[in-house]
JSON list of C-alpha atoms in Angstrom, two decimals:
[
{"chain": "A", "resi": 1, "resn": "UNK", "atom": "CA", "xyz": [13.10, 11.94, -8.60]},
{"chain": "A", "resi": 2, "resn": "UNK", "atom": "CA", "xyz": [13.13, 8.20, -8.04]},
{"chain": "A", "resi": 3, "resn": "UNK", "atom": "CA", "xyz": [10.06, 5.95, -7.81]},
{"chain": "A", "resi": 4, "resn": "UNK", "atom": "CA", "xyz": [10.15, 2.56, -6.12]},
{"chain": "A", "resi": 5, "resn": "UNK", "atom": "CA", "xyz": [7.32, 0.27, -7.20]},
{"chain": "A", "resi": 6, "resn": "UNK", "atom": "CA", "xyz": [5.70, -2.88, -5.91]},
{"chain": "A", "resi": 7, "resn": "UNK", "atom": "CA", "xyz": [2.92, -3.99, -8.27]},
{"chain": "A", "resi": 8, "resn": "UNK", "atom": "CA", "xyz": [0.57, -6.96, -8.40]},
{"chain": "A", "resi": 9, "resn": "UNK", "atom": "CA", "xyz": [1.35, -7.97, -4.82]},
{"chain": "A", "resi": 10, "resn": "UNK", "atom": "CA", "xyz": [-1.20, -10.58, -3.77]},
{"chain": "A", "resi": 11, "resn": "UNK", "atom": "CA", "xyz": [-2.64, -11.06, -0.28]},
{"chain": "A", "resi": 12, "resn": "UNK", "atom": "CA", "xyz": [-5.39, -13.04, 1.41]},
{"chain": "A", "resi": 13, "resn": "UNK", "atom": "CA", "xyz": [-6.91, -10.85, 4.09]},
{"chain": "A", "resi": 14, "resn": "UNK", "atom": "CA", "xyz": [-10.02, -10.10, 6.18]},
{"chain": "A", "resi": 15, "resn": "UNK", "atom": "CA", "xyz": [-11.07, -6.63, 5.03]},
{"chain": "A", "resi": 16, "resn": "UNK", "atom": "CA", "xyz": [-14.64, -5.56, 4.41]},
{"chain": "A", "resi": 17, "resn": "UNK", "atom": "CA", "xyz": [-17.97, -4.67, 5.96]},
{"chain": "A", "resi": 18, "resn": "UNK", "atom": "CA", "xyz": [-20.19, -7.39, 4.50]},
{"chain": "A", "resi": 19, "resn": "UNK", "atom": "CA", "xyz": [-21.16, -10.35, 6.65]},
{"chain": "A", "resi": 20, "resn": "UNK", "atom": "CA", "xyz": [-18.64, -13.15, 6.31]},
{"chain": "A", "resi": 21, "resn": "UNK", "atom": "CA", "xyz": [-15.75, -11.01, 5.07]},
{"chain": "A", "resi": 22, "resn": "UNK", "atom": "CA", "xyz": [-14.33, -10.83, 8.60]},
{"chain": "A", "resi": 23, "resn": "UNK", "atom": "CA", "xyz": [-14.08, -14.64, 8.73]},
{"chain": "A", "resi": 24, "resn": "UNK", "atom": "CA", "xyz": [-13.91, -15.88, 5.14]},
{"chain": "A", "resi": 25, "resn": "UNK", "atom": "CA", "xyz": [-11.68, -13.13, 3.83]},
{"chain": "A", "resi": 26, "resn": "UNK", "atom": "CA", "xyz": [-10.92, -12.23, 0.27]},
{"chain": "A", "resi": 27, "resn": "UNK", "atom": "CA", "xyz": [-8.09, -11.97, -2.22]},
{"chain": "A", "resi": 28, "resn": "UNK", "atom": "CA", "xyz": [-6.45, -8.57, -2.75]},
{"chain": "A", "resi": 29, "resn": "UNK", "atom": "CA", "xyz": [-3.93, -7.14, -5.19]},
{"chain": "A", "resi": 30, "resn": "UNK", "atom": "CA", "xyz": [-1.88, -4.14, -4.13]},
{"chain": "A", "resi": 31, "resn": "UNK", "atom": "CA", "xyz": [0.10, -1.64, -6.21]},
{"chain": "A", "resi": 32, "resn": "UNK", "atom": "CA", "xyz": [2.46, 0.77, -4.48]},
{"chain": "A", "resi": 33, "resn": "UNK", "atom": "CA", "xyz": [4.52, 3.64, -5.91]},
{"chain": "A", "resi": 34, "resn": "UNK", "atom": "CA", "xyz": [6.76, 5.74, -3.66]},
{"chain": "A", "resi": 35, "resn": "UNK", "atom": "CA", "xyz": [8.63, 8.73, -5.05]},
{"chain": "A", "resi": 36, "resn": "UNK", "atom": "CA", "xyz": [11.54, 10.47, -3.37]},
{"chain": "A", "resi": 37, "resn": "UNK", "atom": "CA", "xyz": [14.26, 12.92, -4.35]},
{"chain": "A", "resi": 38, "resn": "UNK", "atom": "CA", "xyz": [17.37, 10.81, -4.85]},
{"chain": "A", "resi": 39, "resn": "UNK", "atom": "CA", "xyz": [19.41, 13.98, -5.33]},
{"chain": "A", "resi": 40, "resn": "UNK", "atom": "CA", "xyz": [19.12, 14.75, -1.63]},
{"chain": "A", "resi": 41, "resn": "UNK", "atom": "CA", "xyz": [20.20, 11.26, -0.61]},
{"chain": "A", "resi": 42, "resn": "UNK", "atom": "CA", "xyz": [23.38, 9.36, -1.39]},
{"chain": "A", "resi": 43, "resn": "UNK", "atom": "CA", "xyz": [21.71, 6.42, -3.13]},
{"chain": "A", "resi": 44, "resn": "UNK", "atom": "CA", "xyz": [24.91, 4.39, -2.99]},
{"chain": "A", "resi": 45, "resn": "UNK", "atom": "CA", "xyz": [24.08, 3.81, 0.67]},
{"chain": "A", "resi": 46, "resn": "UNK", "atom": "CA", "xyz": [21.15, 1.46, 1.31]},
{"chain": "A", "resi": 47, "resn": "UNK", "atom": "CA", "xyz": [20.12, 3.52, 4.36]},
{"chain": "A", "resi": 48, "resn": "UNK", "atom": "CA", "xyz": [19.40, 6.47, 2.02]},
{"chain": "A", "resi": 49, "resn": "UNK", "atom": "CA", "xyz": [17.13, 4.56, -0.31]},
{"chain": "A", "resi": 50, "resn": "UNK", "atom": "CA", "xyz": [13.81, 2.77, 0.02]},
{"chain": "A", "resi": 51, "resn": "UNK", "atom": "CA", "xyz": [14.23, -0.96, 0.28]},
{"chain": "A", "resi": 52, "resn": "UNK", "atom": "CA", "xyz": [11.47, -2.81, -1.56]},
{"chain": "A", "resi": 53, "resn": "UNK", "atom": "CA", "xyz": [11.82, -5.79, 0.80]},
{"chain": "A", "resi": 54, "resn": "UNK", "atom": "CA", "xyz": [11.01, -3.48, 3.72]},
{"chain": "A", "resi": 55, "resn": "UNK", "atom": "CA", "xyz": [8.10, -2.04, 1.74]},
{"chain": "A", "resi": 56, "resn": "UNK", "atom": "CA", "xyz": [6.72, -5.53, 1.21]},
{"chain": "A", "resi": 57, "resn": "UNK", "atom": "CA", "xyz": [6.99, -6.27, 4.93]},
{"chain": "A", "resi": 58, "resn": "UNK", "atom": "CA", "xyz": [5.12, -3.05, 5.76]},
{"chain": "A", "resi": 59, "resn": "UNK", "atom": "CA", "xyz": [2.38, -3.90, 3.25]},
{"chain": "A", "resi": 60, "resn": "UNK", "atom": "CA", "xyz": [2.13, -7.44, 4.56]},
{"chain": "A", "resi": 61, "resn": "UNK", "atom": "CA", "xyz": [1.84, -6.35, 8.19]},
{"chain": "A", "resi": 62, "resn": "UNK", "atom": "CA", "xyz": [-0.82, -3.73, 7.35]},
{"chain": "A", "resi": 63, "resn": "UNK", "atom": "CA", "xyz": [-2.81, -6.14, 5.18]},
{"chain": "A", "resi": 64, "resn": "UNK", "atom": "CA", "xyz": [-2.98, -8.62, 8.08]},
{"chain": "A", "resi": 65, "resn": "UNK", "atom": "CA", "xyz": [-4.87, -6.13, 10.28]},
{"chain": "A", "resi": 66, "resn": "UNK", "atom": "CA", "xyz": [-8.60, -6.54, 9.50]},
{"chain": "A", "resi": 67, "resn": "UNK", "atom": "CA", "xyz": [-10.02, -3.19, 8.42]},
{"chain": "A", "resi": 68, "resn": "UNK", "atom": "CA", "xyz": [-13.62, -2.47, 7.47]},
{"chain": "A", "resi": 69, "resn": "UNK", "atom": "CA", "xyz": [-12.90, 0.05, 4.70]},
{"chain": "A", "resi": 70, "resn": "UNK", "atom": "CA", "xyz": [-10.18, -0.09, 2.07]},
{"chain": "A", "resi": 71, "resn": "UNK", "atom": "CA", "xyz": [-9.98, 3.71, 2.25]},
{"chain": "A", "resi": 72, "resn": "UNK", "atom": "CA", "xyz": [-8.99, 3.48, 5.91]},
{"chain": "A", "resi": 73, "resn": "UNK", "atom": "CA", "xyz": [-6.48, 0.75, 5.10]},
{"chain": "A", "resi": 74, "resn": "UNK", "atom": "CA", "xyz": [-4.89, 2.92, 2.37]},
{"chain": "A", "resi": 75, "resn": "UNK", "atom": "CA", "xyz": [-4.67, 5.97, 4.61]},
{"chain": "A", "resi": 76, "resn": "UNK", "atom": "CA", "xyz": [-3.16, 4.06, 7.53]},
{"chain": "A", "resi": 77, "resn": "UNK", "atom": "CA", "xyz": [-0.63, 2.34, 5.29]},
{"chain": "A", "resi": 78, "resn": "UNK", "atom": "CA", "xyz": [0.48, 5.61, 3.71]},
{"chain": "A", "resi": 79, "resn": "UNK", "atom": "CA", "xyz": [0.85, 7.19, 7.17]},
{"chain": "A", "resi": 80, "resn": "UNK", "atom": "CA", "xyz": [3.00, 4.27, 8.25]},
{"chain": "A", "resi": 81, "resn": "UNK", "atom": "CA", "xyz": [5.16, 4.56, 5.12]},
{"chain": "A", "resi": 82, "resn": "UNK", "atom": "CA", "xyz": [5.63, 8.31, 5.65]},
{"chain": "A", "resi": 83, "resn": "UNK", "atom": "CA", "xyz": [6.63, 7.71, 9.27]},
{"chain": "A", "resi": 84, "resn": "UNK", "atom": "CA", "xyz": [9.15, 5.04, 8.21]},
{"chain": "A", "resi": 85, "resn": "UNK", "atom": "CA", "xyz": [10.52, 7.15, 5.33]},
{"chain": "A", "resi": 86, "resn": "UNK", "atom": "CA", "xyz": [10.06, 10.85, 6.18]},
{"chain": "A", "resi": 87, "resn": "UNK", "atom": "CA", "xyz": [11.91, 11.90, 3.02]},
{"chain": "A", "resi": 88, "resn": "UNK", "atom": "CA", "xyz": [9.31, 10.51, 0.59]},
{"chain": "A", "resi": 89, "resn": "UNK", "atom": "CA", "xyz": [7.60, 13.06, -1.66]},
{"chain": "A", "resi": 90, "resn": "UNK", "atom": "CA", "xyz": [4.66, 11.09, -3.00]},
{"chain": "A", "resi": 91, "resn": "UNK", "atom": "CA", "xyz": [2.85, 7.80, -2.41]},
{"chain": "A", "resi": 92, "resn": "UNK", "atom": "CA", "xyz": [0.21, 6.16, -4.57]},
{"chain": "A", "resi": 93, "resn": "UNK", "atom": "CA", "xyz": [-1.41, 3.05, -3.14]},
{"chain": "A", "resi": 94, "resn": "UNK", "atom": "CA", "xyz": [-4.08, 0.98, -4.89]},
{"chain": "A", "resi": 95, "resn": "UNK", "atom": "CA", "xyz": [-5.87, -1.96, -3.30]},
{"chain": "A", "resi": 96, "resn": "UNK", "atom": "CA", "xyz": [-8.18, -4.18, -5.38]},
{"chain": "A", "resi": 97, "resn": "UNK", "atom": "CA", "xyz": [-10.59, -6.70, -3.87]},
{"chain": "A", "resi": 98, "resn": "UNK", "atom": "CA", "xyz": [-10.77, -9.56, -6.33]},
{"chain": "A", "resi": 99, "resn": "UNK", "atom": "CA", "xyz": [-14.08, -11.13, -5.28]},
{"chain": "A", "resi": 100, "resn": "UNK", "atom": "CA", "xyz": [-16.39, -8.36, -4.19]},
{"chain": "A", "resi": 101, "resn": "UNK", "atom": "CA", "xyz": [-19.56, -9.59, -2.45]},
{"chain": "A", "resi": 102, "resn": "UNK", "atom": "CA", "xyz": [-21.88, -8.07, -5.07]},
{"chain": "A", "resi": 103, "resn": "UNK", "atom": "CA", "xyz": [-24.56, -10.27, -6.63]},
{"chain": "A", "resi": 104, "resn": "UNK", "atom": "CA", "xyz": [-23.98, -10.93, -10.36]},
{"chain": "A", "resi": 105, "resn": "UNK", "atom": "CA", "xyz": [-20.84, -8.77, -10.40]},
{"chain": "A", "resi": 106, "resn": "UNK", "atom": "CA", "xyz": [-17.79, -9.89, -12.32]},
{"chain": "A", "resi": 107, "resn": "UNK", "atom": "CA", "xyz": [-14.68, -7.80, -12.00]},
{"chain": "A", "resi": 108, "resn": "UNK", "atom": "CA", "xyz": [-12.71, -6.19, -9.24]},
{"chain": "A", "resi": 109, "resn": "UNK", "atom": "CA", "xyz": [-13.39, -3.28, -6.93]},
{"chain": "A", "resi": 110, "resn": "UNK", "atom": "CA", "xyz": [-10.83, -1.15, -5.21]},
{"chain": "A", "resi": 111, "resn": "UNK", "atom": "CA", "xyz": [-9.54, 2.17, -4.05]},
{"chain": "A", "resi": 112, "resn": "UNK", "atom": "CA", "xyz": [-6.54, 4.24, -4.97]},
{"chain": "A", "resi": 113, "resn": "UNK", "atom": "CA", "xyz": [-5.06, 6.97, -2.79]},
{"chain": "A", "resi": 114, "resn": "UNK", "atom": "CA", "xyz": [-2.37, 9.46, -3.72]},
{"chain": "A", "resi": 115, "resn": "UNK", "atom": "CA", "xyz": [-0.64, 11.71, -1.19]},
{"chain": "A", "resi": 116, "resn": "UNK", "atom": "CA", "xyz": [2.04, 14.31, -1.87]},
{"chain": "A", "resi": 117, "resn": "UNK", "atom": "CA", "xyz": [4.38, 15.68, 0.78]},
{"chain": "A", "resi": 118, "resn": "UNK", "atom": "CA", "xyz": [6.16, 19.00, 0.41]},
{"chain": "A", "resi": 119, "resn": "UNK", "atom": "CA", "xyz": [8.49, 19.00, 3.39]}
]
């Protein structure tokens, strides 16, 4: 199995349900791991691998669509990745919001979603 990773990818985006998040936005950090069976693909051909530049473009386009819940954003992004790369076996996506609108809170909040595909 092969895992392609994009970690600590930073975005400014308009996700959230609290007042002001839809206009002021927030800073996000995204980690993505995609696993596929390289034995079934000739990895000497770029068309049989997962291009991390393409992955970044998919993440960027999904992060630019305002979404109220990070859970919904994770799920939609994973669905898009699976559609683009039907041969993937597993995806783990983590999205951290760096400045959560919580009074007296210091730290980050986020969600992590893992999906496995057997076909």
